[in-house]
Coordinates of C-alpha atoms in Angstrom, one line a residue:
M1 CA 0.1 0.0 0.0
N2 CA 1.5 3.5 -0.9
S3 CA 1.8 6.0 1.8
K4 CA 1.0 8.8 -0.5
P5 CA -2.7 8.9 -1.7
I6 CA -3.1 8.2 -5.4
D7 CA -4.0 10.9 -7.7
V8 CA -7.2 11.0 -10.0
P9 CA -5.6 9.9 -13.2
A10 CA -4.2 6.7 -11.5
A11 CA -7.5 6.2 -9.5
L12 CA -9.5 6.3 -13.0
V13 CA -7.1 3.6 -14.2
R14 CA -7.8 1.2 -11.1
L15 CA -11.5 1.9 -11.4
Q16 CA -11.4 0.6 -15.0
E17 CA -9.5 -2.4 -14.0
A18 CA -11.7 -3.1 -11.1
Q19 CA -14.8 -2.9 -13.5
Q20 CA -13.1 -5.3 -15.9
S21 CA -12.4 -7.8 -13.3
G22 CA -15.9 -7.7 -12.0
K23 CA -15.3 -5.8 -8.8
L24 CA -17.4 -2.9 -10.0
T25 CA -20.6 -2.6 -12.0
T26 CA -20.4 -0.5 -15.1
A27 CA -23.0 1.9 -13.5
A28 CA -20.9 2.3 -10.5
L29 CA -17.9 3.0 -12.5
A30 CA -19.7 5.7 -14.5
N31 CA -21.0 7.5 -11.2
I32 CA -17.6 7.3 -9.6
Q33 CA -15.9 8.8 -12.7
T34 CA -18.4 11.7 -12.5
W35 CA -17.6 12.4 -9.0
L36 CA -13.9 12.4 -9.6
N37 CA -14.0 14.6 -12.7
E38 CA -16.9 17.1 -12.2
P39 CA -16.2 20.1 -10.0
R40 CA -19.4 20.1 -8.2
Y41 CA -18.1 16.8 -6.3
S42 CA -14.6 18.2 -5.6
H43 CA -15.3 18.3 -1.9
Y44 CA -15.5 14.5 -1.8
V45 CA -12.6 13.4 -4.0
D46 CA -10.2 12.6 -1.4
Q47 CA -12.7 10.4 0.4
V48 CA -13.3 8.6 -3.0
L49 CA -9.6 8.2 -3.7
E50 CA -9.1 6.8 -0.3
H51 CA -11.5 4.1 -0.9
I52 CA -10.1 3.3 -4.2
E53 CA -6.4 3.2 -2.7
S54 CA -7.9 0.9 0.0
E55 CA -9.6 -1.1 -2.7
K56 CA -13.0 -0.9 -0.9
W57 CA -14.6 -2.1 -4.0
Q58 CA -17.8 -3.4 -2.5
A59 CA -18.4 -0.3 -0.4
L60 CA -17.8 1.8 -3.7
D61 CA -20.1 -0.3 -5.6
D62 CA -23.0 -0.3 -3.0
A63 CA -22.6 3.6 -2.7
Y64 CA -22.4 4.2 -6.6
W65 CA -24.2 1.5 -8.6
T66 CA -27.4 4.0 -9.0
I67 CA -28.5 7.5 -8.2
I68 CA -30.8 7.3 -5.2
P69 CA -34.3 8.1 -6.4
F70 CA -37.3 9.9 -5.0
G71 CA -39.9 7.1 -4.0
T72 CA -43.3 6.7 -2.4
G73 CA -41.8 8.4 0.8
G74 CA -39.0 10.7 -0.6
R75 CA -35.5 10.1 -1.0
R76 CA -34.3 7.4 1.5
G77 CA -31.4 5.1 2.0
R78 CA -28.3 4.0 4.0
M79 CA -26.2 6.8 5.2
Y80 CA -22.6 6.7 3.9
P81 CA -20.3 9.8 3.5
I82 CA -19.9 9.5 -0.2
G83 CA -22.0 8.1 -2.9
S84 CA -24.7 8.8 -5.4
N85 CA -26.7 6.0 -3.9
A86 CA -26.4 6.8 -0.3
I87 CA -27.8 9.5 2.0
N88 CA -25.0 12.2 2.7
D89 CA -24.6 15.8 2.6
R90 CA -24.4 15.9 -1.1
T91 CA -27.4 13.8 -1.7
I92 CA -29.3 15.5 0.9
G93 CA -28.0 18.9 -0.4
E94 CA -29.1 18.2 -4.0
S95 CA -32.6 17.2 -2.9
A96 CA -33.1 20.6 -1.0
Q97 CA -31.5 22.5 -3.8
G98 CA -33.7 20.8 -6.4
L99 CA -36.9 21.5 -4.3
A100 CA -35.7 25.2 -3.9
E101 CA -35.3 25.6 -7.6
M102 CA -38.5 24.0 -8.4
V103 CA -40.5 26.1 -5.9
R104 CA -38.9 29.2 -7.2
E105 CA -39.7 28.5 -10.8
V106 CA -43.5 27.6 -10.0
K107 CA -43.8 31.0 -7.7
G108 CA -42.2 33.2 -10.3
P109 CA -39.7 36.0 -9.9
G110 CA -40.1 38.2 -6.9
A111 CA -42.4 35.9 -4.9
S112 CA -42.0 35.4 -1.4
L113 CA -40.9 31.9 -0.5
R114 CA -41.6 29.8 2.7
C115 CA -40.6 26.4 3.9
A116 CA -41.0 24.4 7.0
I117 CA -38.5 22.0 8.2
A118 CA -38.6 19.3 11.0
Y119 CA -36.6 16.3 12.2
D120 CA -36.8 13.1 14.2
T121 CA -34.4 11.1 16.4
R122 CA -32.2 9.5 13.8
H123 CA -28.5 9.9 13.6
N124 CA -27.7 13.2 11.6
S125 CA -31.3 14.2 11.5
R126 CA -30.6 17.7 13.1
H127 CA -27.5 18.1 10.9
F128 CA -29.5 17.4 7.7
A129 CA -32.2 19.8 8.9
E130 CA -29.7 22.4 9.3
L131 CA -28.2 21.8 5.9
C132 CA -31.4 21.9 4.3
T133 CA -32.2 25.2 6.1
S134 CA -28.9 26.5 5.1
I135 CA -29.6 25.6 1.4
L136 CA -33.4 27.1 1.5
V137 CA -32.2 30.4 3.0
A138 CA -29.5 30.8 0.3
A139 CA -32.2 30.3 -2.2
G140 CA -34.3 33.0 -0.8
F141 CA -36.6 31.3 1.5
E142 CA -37.8 32.1 5.0
V143 CA -37.7 28.7 7.0
F144 CA -40.0 27.8 9.8
F145 CA -37.9 25.5 11.9
I146 CA -39.4 23.0 14.3
D147 CA -36.3 22.5 16.5
G148 CA -36.8 19.3 18.6
Y149 CA -37.8 15.9 17.9
R150 CA -41.2 16.1 16.3
A151 CA -43.7 13.8 14.6
T152 CA -44.1 14.0 10.6
P153 CA -47.7 14.8 10.7
Q154 CA -46.8 18.0 12.7
L155 CA -44.5 19.0 9.8
S156 CA -47.4 18.6 7.2
F157 CA -49.6 20.7 9.7
A158 CA -46.8 23.3 9.8
V159 CA -46.7 23.6 6.1
R160 CA -50.4 24.4 6.1
E161 CA -50.6 26.5 9.3
K162 CA -47.7 28.8 8.2
N163 CA -48.7 28.9 4.6
C164 CA -45.5 27.5 3.4
D165 CA -44.6 26.6 -0.3
C166 CA -42.9 23.4 0.8
G167 CA -41.8 21.5 3.7
I168 CA -38.9 19.1 4.5
M169 CA -38.9 16.3 7.2
V170 CA -35.9 14.5 7.8
T171 CA -36.6 11.0 8.7
A172 CA -36.5 7.4 7.4
S173 CA -39.5 6.4 9.3
H174 CA -39.3 2.7 10.3
N175 CA -35.9 1.8 8.6
P176 CA -32.9 0.5 10.3
P177 CA -30.6 2.8 12.2
S178 CA -28.3 2.9 9.2
D179 CA -30.9 4.8 7.1
N180 CA -32.1 8.5 6.9
A181 CA -34.0 10.5 4.4
V182 CA -35.8 13.4 3.4
K183 CA -39.7 13.5 2.9
V184 CA -40.5 16.5 0.7
Y185 CA -43.8 18.2 1.0
W186 CA -45.8 20.6 -1.2
S187 CA -47.8 23.7 -0.2
T188 CA -50.7 21.3 0.4
G189 CA -49.1 19.7 3.3
G190 CA -48.8 16.5 1.3
Q191 CA -45.9 14.7 -0.3
V192 CA -44.8 16.0 -3.6
L193 CA -47.0 14.5 -6.4
P194 CA -46.7 14.5 -10.1
P195 CA -45.7 16.4 -12.1
Y196 CA -43.7 18.2 -9.5
D197 CA -42.0 15.2 -8.3
K198 CA -40.3 14.4 -11.4
Q199 CA -39.5 18.0 -12.1
I200 CA -37.8 18.3 -8.6
I201 CA -35.7 14.9 -9.3
D202 CA -34.7 16.4 -12.9
R203 CA -33.3 19.4 -11.0
V204 CA -31.7 17.2 -8.3
M205 CA -29.9 15.2 -11.0
N206 CA -28.6 18.2 -12.6
T207 CA -27.7 20.2 -9.5
Q208 CA -24.2 21.8 -9.9
A209 CA -23.1 24.0 -7.1
I210 CA -25.0 23.8 -3.7
Q211 CA -25.5 27.3 -2.4
T212 CA -25.6 27.8 1.5
V213 CA -25.6 30.4 4.1
P214 CA -24.3 29.2 7.5
F215 CA -27.2 28.1 9.8
K216 CA -26.1 30.5 12.7
Q217 CA -25.9 33.4 10.2
A218 CA -29.3 32.5 8.7
V219 CA -30.7 32.5 12.3
A220 CA -28.9 35.9 13.0
D221 CA -30.3 37.4 9.8
G222 CA -33.8 36.7 10.9
K223 CA -34.5 34.3 8.1
V224 CA -35.1 31.3 10.4
H225 CA -38.0 31.2 12.6
F226 CA -38.4 28.7 15.4
V227 CA -41.8 27.5 15.7
T228 CA -41.6 24.6 17.8
D229 CA -44.1 25.7 20.7
E230 CA -46.4 27.5 18.3
I231 CA -46.8 24.4 16.2
D232 CA -47.0 22.1 19.3
Q233 CA -50.0 24.1 20.7
K234 CA -52.0 24.7 17.5
Y235 CA -51.5 21.0 16.4
R236 CA -52.6 19.8 19.7
V237 CA -55.9 21.8 19.3
A238 CA -56.4 20.8 15.7
A239 CA -55.8 17.2 16.2
G240 CA -57.6 17.2 19.5
K241 CA -61.0 18.1 17.9
F242 CA -61.3 14.3 17.3
A243 CA -61.5 13.5 21.0
W244 CA -65.3 12.9 21.0
P245 CA -67.7 12.3 24.1
G246 CA -67.5 8.8 25.6
P247 CA -66.0 6.3 28.0
R248 CA -62.4 7.1 29.0
D249 CA -61.7 4.0 31.4
C250 CA -58.8 2.5 29.5
K251 CA -55.5 1.5 30.9
I252 CA -52.9 2.2 28.0
L253 CA -49.4 1.0 27.6
Y254 CA -47.7 3.3 25.0
T255 CA -44.2 2.7 23.3
P256 CA -42.7 5.5 21.1
L257 CA -40.1 2.9 19.9
H258 CA -37.2 5.2 20.7
G259 CA -38.8 7.8 18.5
V260 CA -40.6 11.2 18.6
G261 CA -44.1 9.9 19.5
S262 CA -44.2 11.0 23.2
F263 CA -44.1 14.5 22.3
A264 CA -47.3 14.4 20.1
V265 CA -49.2 11.3 21.4
L266 CA -49.0 12.1 25.2
P267 CA -50.5 15.5 25.1
L268 CA -53.3 14.4 22.8
L269 CA -54.4 11.6 25.2
E270 CA -54.0 13.7 28.3
D271 CA -56.3 16.6 26.8
A272 CA -58.9 14.0 25.8
G273 CA -59.1 12.7 29.4
F274 CA -57.1 9.4 29.3
A275 CA -55.5 9.6 32.8
D276 CA -54.2 6.0 32.9
V277 CA -51.4 6.0 30.1
T278 CA -47.9 4.6 30.8
V279 CA -45.0 4.9 28.5
Y280 CA -43.1 1.5 28.1
G281 CA -39.8 2.5 29.7
P282 CA -37.2 0.3 27.7
H283 CA -38.5 2.2 24.5
S284 CA -39.0 5.8 26.1
E285 CA -35.5 7.2 25.2
P286 CA -35.3 9.0 21.9
N287 CA -32.4 7.1 20.4
G288 CA -31.5 6.7 16.8
D289 CA -29.9 3.2 17.5
F290 CA -33.3 1.9 18.6
P291 CA -31.4 -0.1 21.2
N292 CA -34.2 -2.1 22.9
V293 CA -36.4 -3.2 19.7
P294 CA -35.7 -6.6 18.2
G295 CA -33.3 -6.2 15.4
H296 CA -32.9 -2.6 16.2
V297 CA -35.9 -2.0 13.8
S298 CA -38.5 0.3 15.1
N299 CA -41.4 -1.0 12.9
P300 CA -44.9 -1.1 14.6
E301 CA -45.6 -3.7 11.7
N302 CA -43.3 -6.1 13.3
V303 CA -45.0 -8.2 15.9
A304 CA -41.7 -8.8 17.7
V305 CA -41.6 -5.3 19.1
F306 CA -44.6 -6.2 21.1
A307 CA -43.3 -9.3 22.7
E308 CA -42.0 -7.8 26.0
P309 CA -44.5 -4.9 26.4
I310 CA -47.2 -7.8 26.2
K311 CA -45.6 -9.5 29.2
V312 CA -45.8 -6.1 31.1
A313 CA -49.5 -5.4 29.9
Q314 CA -50.4 -9.1 31.1
R315 CA -49.0 -8.7 34.5
E316 CA -50.1 -5.3 35.2
G317 CA -53.6 -5.4 33.6
Y318 CA -53.3 -2.9 30.6
D319 CA -56.1 -2.9 28.0
V320 CA -54.2 -2.1 25.0
I321 CA -50.6 -1.5 23.9
L322 CA -50.2 1.3 21.2
A323 CA -46.9 1.6 19.3
T324 CA -45.8 4.3 16.9
D325 CA -42.8 4.3 14.6
P326 CA -39.8 6.7 15.0
D327 CA -41.4 9.8 13.1
C328 CA -44.9 8.8 14.7
D329 CA -46.9 8.7 11.4
R330 CA -47.8 5.0 11.9
L331 CA -49.7 2.9 14.5
G332 CA -49.3 -0.7 15.8
V333 CA -51.5 -2.2 18.3
A334 CA -51.7 -5.3 20.5
A335 CA -54.7 -6.1 22.7
P336 CA -56.0 -9.1 24.8
L337 CA -58.2 -11.7 22.9
T338 CA -60.8 -11.4 25.7
P339 CA -61.5 -9.1 28.6
D340 CA -59.2 -11.0 30.7
T341 CA -56.1 -8.9 30.3
A342 CA -53.8 -11.4 32.0
G343 CA -54.8 -14.0 29.2
P344 CA -53.7 -14.3 25.8
W345 CA -52.8 -11.3 23.6
A346 CA -52.3 -10.8 20.0
T347 CA -51.3 -7.9 17.6
I348 CA -53.7 -6.5 15.3
N349 CA -52.4 -6.0 11.5
G350 CA -52.3 -2.8 9.7
N351 CA -55.5 -3.9 7.5
Q352 CA -57.5 -4.8 10.7
I353 CA -56.5 -1.6 12.5
G354 CA -57.7 0.4 9.6
A355 CA -61.1 -1.4 9.3
L356 CA -61.6 -1.0 13.0
L357 CA -61.0 2.6 12.8
A358 CA -63.1 3.3 9.7
D359 CA -66.1 1.5 11.5
F360 CA -65.4 3.5 14.7
V361 CA -65.3 6.9 12.9
L362 CA -68.2 6.4 10.8
A363 CA -70.3 5.1 13.6
K364 CA -69.4 8.2 15.7
R365 CA -70.0 10.6 12.9
A366 CA -73.5 9.1 12.5
E367 CA -74.1 9.1 16.3
L368 CA -73.0 12.7 16.5
G369 CA -74.8 14.0 13.6
L370 CA -71.8 14.4 11.5
S371 CA -72.6 12.4 8.7
K372 CA -73.7 13.8 5.4
P373 CA -74.3 12.9 1.9
G374 CA -71.0 12.5 0.0
D375 CA -69.0 11.2 2.7
Y376 CA -66.0 9.1 1.6
V377 CA -63.2 7.0 2.9
I378 CA -59.9 6.5 1.1
K379 CA -57.9 3.3 0.9
T380 CA -55.2 1.9 -1.4
L381 CA -55.3 -0.9 -4.0
V382 CA -53.4 -3.1 -1.6
T383 CA -55.5 -2.3 1.4
T384 CA -58.2 -4.6 2.6
N385 CA -61.8 -4.6 0.9
L386 CA -63.2 -5.0 4.2
T387 CA -62.7 -1.1 4.7
A388 CA -64.9 -0.6 1.6
K389 CA -67.6 -2.8 2.8
I390 CA -67.7 -1.2 6.3
A391 CA -67.9 2.5 4.5
E392 CA -70.9 1.1 2.2
S393 CA -72.7 -0.1 5.1
Y394 CA -72.9 3.4 6.6
G395 CA -73.7 5.1 3.2
A396 CA -70.3 6.3 2.5
R397 CA -68.4 5.7 -0.6
C398 CA -65.0 4.2 -0.7
E399 CA -62.2 5.6 -3.1
G400 CA -59.9 2.8 -3.6
N401 CA -58.1 3.0 -7.0
I402 CA -54.8 4.5 -5.9
H403 CA -51.2 3.1 -5.4
V404 CA -49.2 2.6 -2.3
G405 CA -48.1 5.7 -0.6
F406 CA -50.2 8.2 1.8
K407 CA -49.3 11.1 -0.7
W408 CA -51.9 9.6 -3.0
I409 CA -54.6 9.5 -0.3
A410 CA -53.6 13.2 0.5
G411 CA -54.1 14.1 -3.2
L412 CA -57.2 12.4 -3.6
M413 CA -58.5 14.2 -0.5
D414 CA -58.1 17.4 -2.3
A415 CA -59.2 16.1 -5.6
C416 CA -62.6 14.8 -4.1
G417 CA -63.0 17.6 -1.8
P418 CA -61.9 17.8 1.6
A419 CA -65.4 18.6 3.1
G420 CA -66.5 15.1 2.5
F421 CA -63.2 13.1 3.6
A422 CA -64.1 11.0 6.8
F423 CA -61.2 8.7 6.9
G424 CA -58.0 7.5 5.0
T425 CA -56.2 4.2 5.5
E426 CA -53.4 2.1 4.0
E427 CA -52.2 -1.4 5.1
S428 CA -48.8 -0.5 6.2
H429 CA -50.3 1.1 9.6
G430 CA -51.3 4.6 8.2
Y431 CA -54.4 6.5 9.1
L432 CA -55.6 10.0 8.9
I433 CA -58.8 11.7 10.0
G434 CA -59.6 15.2 9.4
T435 CA -58.2 18.0 7.1
Y436 CA -55.6 19.7 9.6
C437 CA -52.7 17.7 7.7
R438 CA -52.1 15.8 4.7
D439 CA -50.1 12.9 5.9
K440 CA -50.9 9.8 8.0
D441 CA -50.9 10.5 11.6
G442 CA -49.9 8.1 14.3
S443 CA -50.8 10.4 17.2
V444 CA -54.4 10.9 16.2
A445 CA -54.6 7.2 15.3
C446 CA -53.7 6.6 18.9
L447 CA -56.3 9.0 20.0
L448 CA -59.0 7.2 18.0
M449 CA -57.9 3.7 19.0
S450 CA -57.9 4.7 22.7
Q451 CA -61.5 5.9 22.4
L452 CA -62.5 2.7 20.6
V453 CA -60.8 0.5 23.2
A454 CA -62.5 2.5 26.2
D455 CA -65.9 2.3 24.4
L456 CA -65.6 -1.5 23.8
K457 CA -64.5 -2.1 27.4
S458 CA -67.6 -0.4 28.8
K459 CA -69.3 -3.0 26.8
G460 CA -67.4 -5.8 28.0
K461 CA -65.6 -6.4 24.7
T462 CA -62.0 -6.4 23.2
L463 CA -60.6 -5.1 19.8
H464 CA -60.3 -8.7 18.7
Q465 CA -64.0 -9.5 19.5
R466 CA -65.2 -6.3 17.7
L467 CA -63.2 -7.4 14.7
D468 CA -64.9 -10.9 14.8
E469 CA -68.0 -9.0 14.7
L470 CA -67.2 -7.1 11.6
F471 CA -66.1 -10.4 9.9
K472 CA -69.5 -11.8 10.7
Q473 CA -71.4 -8.8 9.3
H474 CA -69.2 -8.2 6.2
G475 CA -67.3 -11.5 5.6
I476 CA -63.9 -12.7 6.7
H477 CA -61.1 -10.9 5.2
R478 CA -57.4 -12.0 5.5
E479 CA -54.5 -10.3 4.1
E480 CA -50.9 -11.2 4.3
L481 CA -47.6 -9.6 3.1
I482 CA -44.1 -11.1 2.2
N483 CA -41.1 -9.1 1.4
V484 CA -38.3 -10.5 -0.8
Q485 CA -35.2 -8.6 -0.2
M486 CA -33.0 -7.7 -3.3
E487 CA -29.9 -5.6 -2.2
G488 CA -27.6 -3.8 -4.4
S489 CA -27.1 -3.5 -8.3
Q490 CA -27.8 -7.3 -8.8
G491 CA -31.0 -6.9 -6.7
M492 CA -32.4 -4.2 -8.9
E493 CA -31.8 -6.3 -11.9
L494 CA -33.6 -9.3 -10.4
M495 CA -36.6 -6.9 -9.4
Q496 CA -36.7 -5.8 -13.2
K497 CA -36.7 -9.3 -14.3
L498 CA -39.3 -10.5 -11.9
M499 CA -41.7 -7.9 -12.9
A500 CA -41.0 -8.3 -16.7
T501 CA -41.7 -12.1 -16.4
F502 CA -44.8 -11.6 -14.4
R503 CA -46.0 -9.5 -17.3
S504 CA -44.7 -11.4 -20.3
A505 CA -44.8 -15.0 -19.0
P506 CA -46.7 -15.4 -15.7
P507 CA -47.7 -18.6 -14.2
E508 CA -51.0 -20.0 -15.3
T509 CA -51.7 -21.2 -11.7
L510 CA -50.6 -20.3 -8.1
G511 CA -50.7 -23.7 -6.3
D512 CA -53.9 -25.4 -7.3
V513 CA -55.7 -22.1 -8.1
K514 CA -56.1 -20.8 -11.6
I515 CA -55.3 -17.1 -12.4
A516 CA -58.4 -15.8 -14.0
K517 CA -56.6 -12.2 -15.1
I518 CA -53.8 -10.0 -14.6
R519 CA -54.2 -6.3 -14.2
D520 CA -51.0 -4.6 -15.2
Y521 CA -50.8 -1.2 -13.8
E522 CA -47.7 -0.2 -15.9
R523 CA -49.2 -0.9 -19.2
L524 CA -52.7 -0.2 -17.9
I525 CA -54.3 -3.3 -19.4
I526 CA -56.1 -6.3 -18.2
R527 CA -54.9 -9.7 -19.6
A528 CA -57.4 -12.7 -19.3
A529 CA -56.4 -16.1 -19.1
N530 CA -57.7 -16.6 -22.6
G531 CA -55.4 -14.0 -23.9
Q532 CA -58.1 -11.4 -24.2
V533 CA -56.8 -7.8 -23.5
T534 CA -59.0 -5.0 -22.3
P535 CA -57.9 -1.5 -21.1
L536 CA -57.3 -0.8 -17.2
E537 CA -58.7 2.3 -16.0
A538 CA -56.2 3.2 -13.1
P539 CA -53.3 5.1 -12.4
K540 CA -49.9 4.0 -13.7
S541 CA -47.6 2.1 -11.6
N542 CA -45.0 -0.7 -11.7
M543 CA -47.5 -3.2 -10.1
I544 CA -49.4 -6.1 -11.1
I545 CA -52.4 -7.9 -9.7
M546 CA -53.2 -11.6 -10.4
D547 CA -57.0 -12.1 -9.9
L548 CA -57.6 -15.8 -8.9
E549 CA -60.7 -17.8 -10.0
Q550 CA -62.0 -17.5 -6.7
P551 CA -63.8 -14.2 -6.1
G552 CA -62.2 -11.8 -3.8
N553 CA -58.9 -13.7 -3.9
Y554 CA -55.9 -12.1 -5.5
V555 CA -52.4 -11.4 -5.3
A556 CA -50.5 -8.1 -5.9
V557 CA -46.8 -7.8 -6.8
R558 CA -44.8 -4.4 -6.6
P559 CA -41.3 -3.3 -6.1
S560 CA -40.9 -1.0 -2.8
G561 CA -40.7 2.6 -3.4
T562 CA -38.3 3.2 -0.6
E563 CA -36.4 0.0 0.0
P564 CA -34.6 -2.7 -2.1
K565 CA -37.3 -5.3 -1.9
V566 CA -40.3 -6.8 -3.9
K567 CA -43.6 -6.9 -2.0
F568 CA -46.0 -9.5 -2.4
Y569 CA -49.6 -8.9 -1.1
F570 CA -52.1 -11.8 -0.6
F571 CA -55.8 -11.1 -0.4
S572 CA -58.5 -13.9 0.6
S573 CA -62.1 -13.7 1.8
L574 CA -65.1 -15.4 2.5
P575 CA -68.9 -14.2 2.1
P576 CA -70.8 -13.5 5.3
E577 CA -72.9 -16.7 5.1
Q578 CA -69.6 -18.6 5.3
S579 CA -68.1 -16.4 8.0
Q580 CA -70.1 -17.3 11.1
D581 CA -67.4 -19.5 12.6
V582 CA -64.7 -17.0 12.3
A583 CA -61.9 -19.2 13.6
A584 CA -62.8 -21.9 11.0
G585 CA -63.1 -19.5 8.3
Q586 CA -59.7 -18.0 9.2
A587 CA -58.1 -21.5 9.1
I588 CA -59.4 -22.0 5.5
L589 CA -58.2 -18.7 4.3
A590 CA -54.8 -19.0 6.1
D591 CA -54.2 -22.5 4.4
G592 CA -55.2 -21.1 1.0
I593 CA -52.8 -18.0 1.5
E594 CA -50.0 -20.4 2.6
K595 CA -50.2 -22.5 -0.6
L596 CA -50.0 -19.1 -2.7
K597 CA -46.8 -18.1 -0.8
V598 CA -45.2 -21.5 -1.5
A599 CA -46.3 -21.0 -5.2
V600 CA -45.3 -17.2 -5.6
Q601 CA -41.8 -17.9 -3.9
A602 CA -41.1 -20.9 -6.0
F603 CA -41.8 -18.8 -9.2
A604 CA -39.6 -16.1 -8.0
K605 CA -36.7 -18.3 -7.5
T606 CA -36.8 -19.4 -11.1
I607 CA -35.9 -15.7 -12.1
R608 CA -32.1 -15.4 -12.3

């Protein structure tokens, strides 16, 4: 090893040799060459050279094999100090610069510009928030800075409350501790939608110099307004309007999973009159390492995060466990199967939580005289149809022809008219009521769930028993999800091959069940088993749905918009007349879905 670092010409030669010997992908080679040759990346040249000198080929390939995109939740990924496929000062800076330039263009010359910025408990979140502020101020913006760990829905609320043109939330939601991200918001308070998302990314990809004003100077110049207390108070009032009259006898164990949730959830529950709320101690510390959750992944979708809290709840007589993810926009729930809190407990999945809350919200609206013609509920294409049946039973319509990502729910709220919006839900534990913000809100979901649990407790029932009642009324619905991880450049290639094969040469059967038709949301066609093709009226997306011969049974396949994996969603149901024995019906559906899983995974393994 040479003691003196190599220079750029020598490094370029080594890069070519590494690519030719299979240690670097062609795409990584091209992106590294760009970072070594173009002045906009000059600050990072020494670090790139050190990696080449040390032959850190795998690290370089991981960091450069692609350019990190905007997905359903913004620009998200693993933090690494260099790389076009990593979260670092350059990729975060490009994102903020691209956003600033897009907003300036839309607003026109001489317009006043305003942006709200917030951050969560992750490593470097405060640093990235300051960096974004420095860039936005340099671009002529006033910045409304929420200083302190706060929830994503509070940022959405702040954008609307302060009449901002855009917003930035620094968080990677429920991803591992290695990750961070920026979620970019438009003036509506919702995440950026087409055509602006693509226009922003075009600017991001072509960003040359990133202009900044030092954060302290921006503060001293009066360009940064600290609005933490103001937003806390106003959000508390706006979200607290959904504390309806009703029972409050409910013993709640709450875990923020080392995130920001306590700052938003506890004030709402206190204001609503829930006096018996305890924060689960091992998860209470705001900590980006998420030290006390299994695998250090703070995801309320993961049943393992409830294992230890359930033991406490059984021992101490809690009625429910509520969990929010690190940026407090998702809710997870566990509850006893019967009113005996010392007995068996089980978690409730995202589809089931959404159905329970939709039913509760619509029932309360009817009870309080708030229902009106034109009321509607929104769900995504991969969210349970039980929610649609519940909505219809209350005389509300269900809008469900939208893709994954709460930004689509937020956009549809405005397209359909906010006045009729009753509730929004997605299978990945995201829920919203009201129009005070335009993103899913774990805090208000906690408030609604606490009221539902207290109401059921007053009637001698549990959440699980209420869910069984809904199944008997509307039919048993069962949904399951499996994720197939596909890391790195080879993973991306496999994902593309897998989706292409499902489109061009799909299986004729899954297990022993025939596929009746395939809905292709990229080509916007429906292909029947006999080869007949008809148009598909839907938004375009890289997803297919395989409808099975059995009505109400289908499988959806889509690459994740934020993580390197393919998601397989399984949907199965029985009509009400076959649903009166819930346990037996669930067993039938579970067996059918298990066979579908085996068949889908076997088919996926043939793609190489």
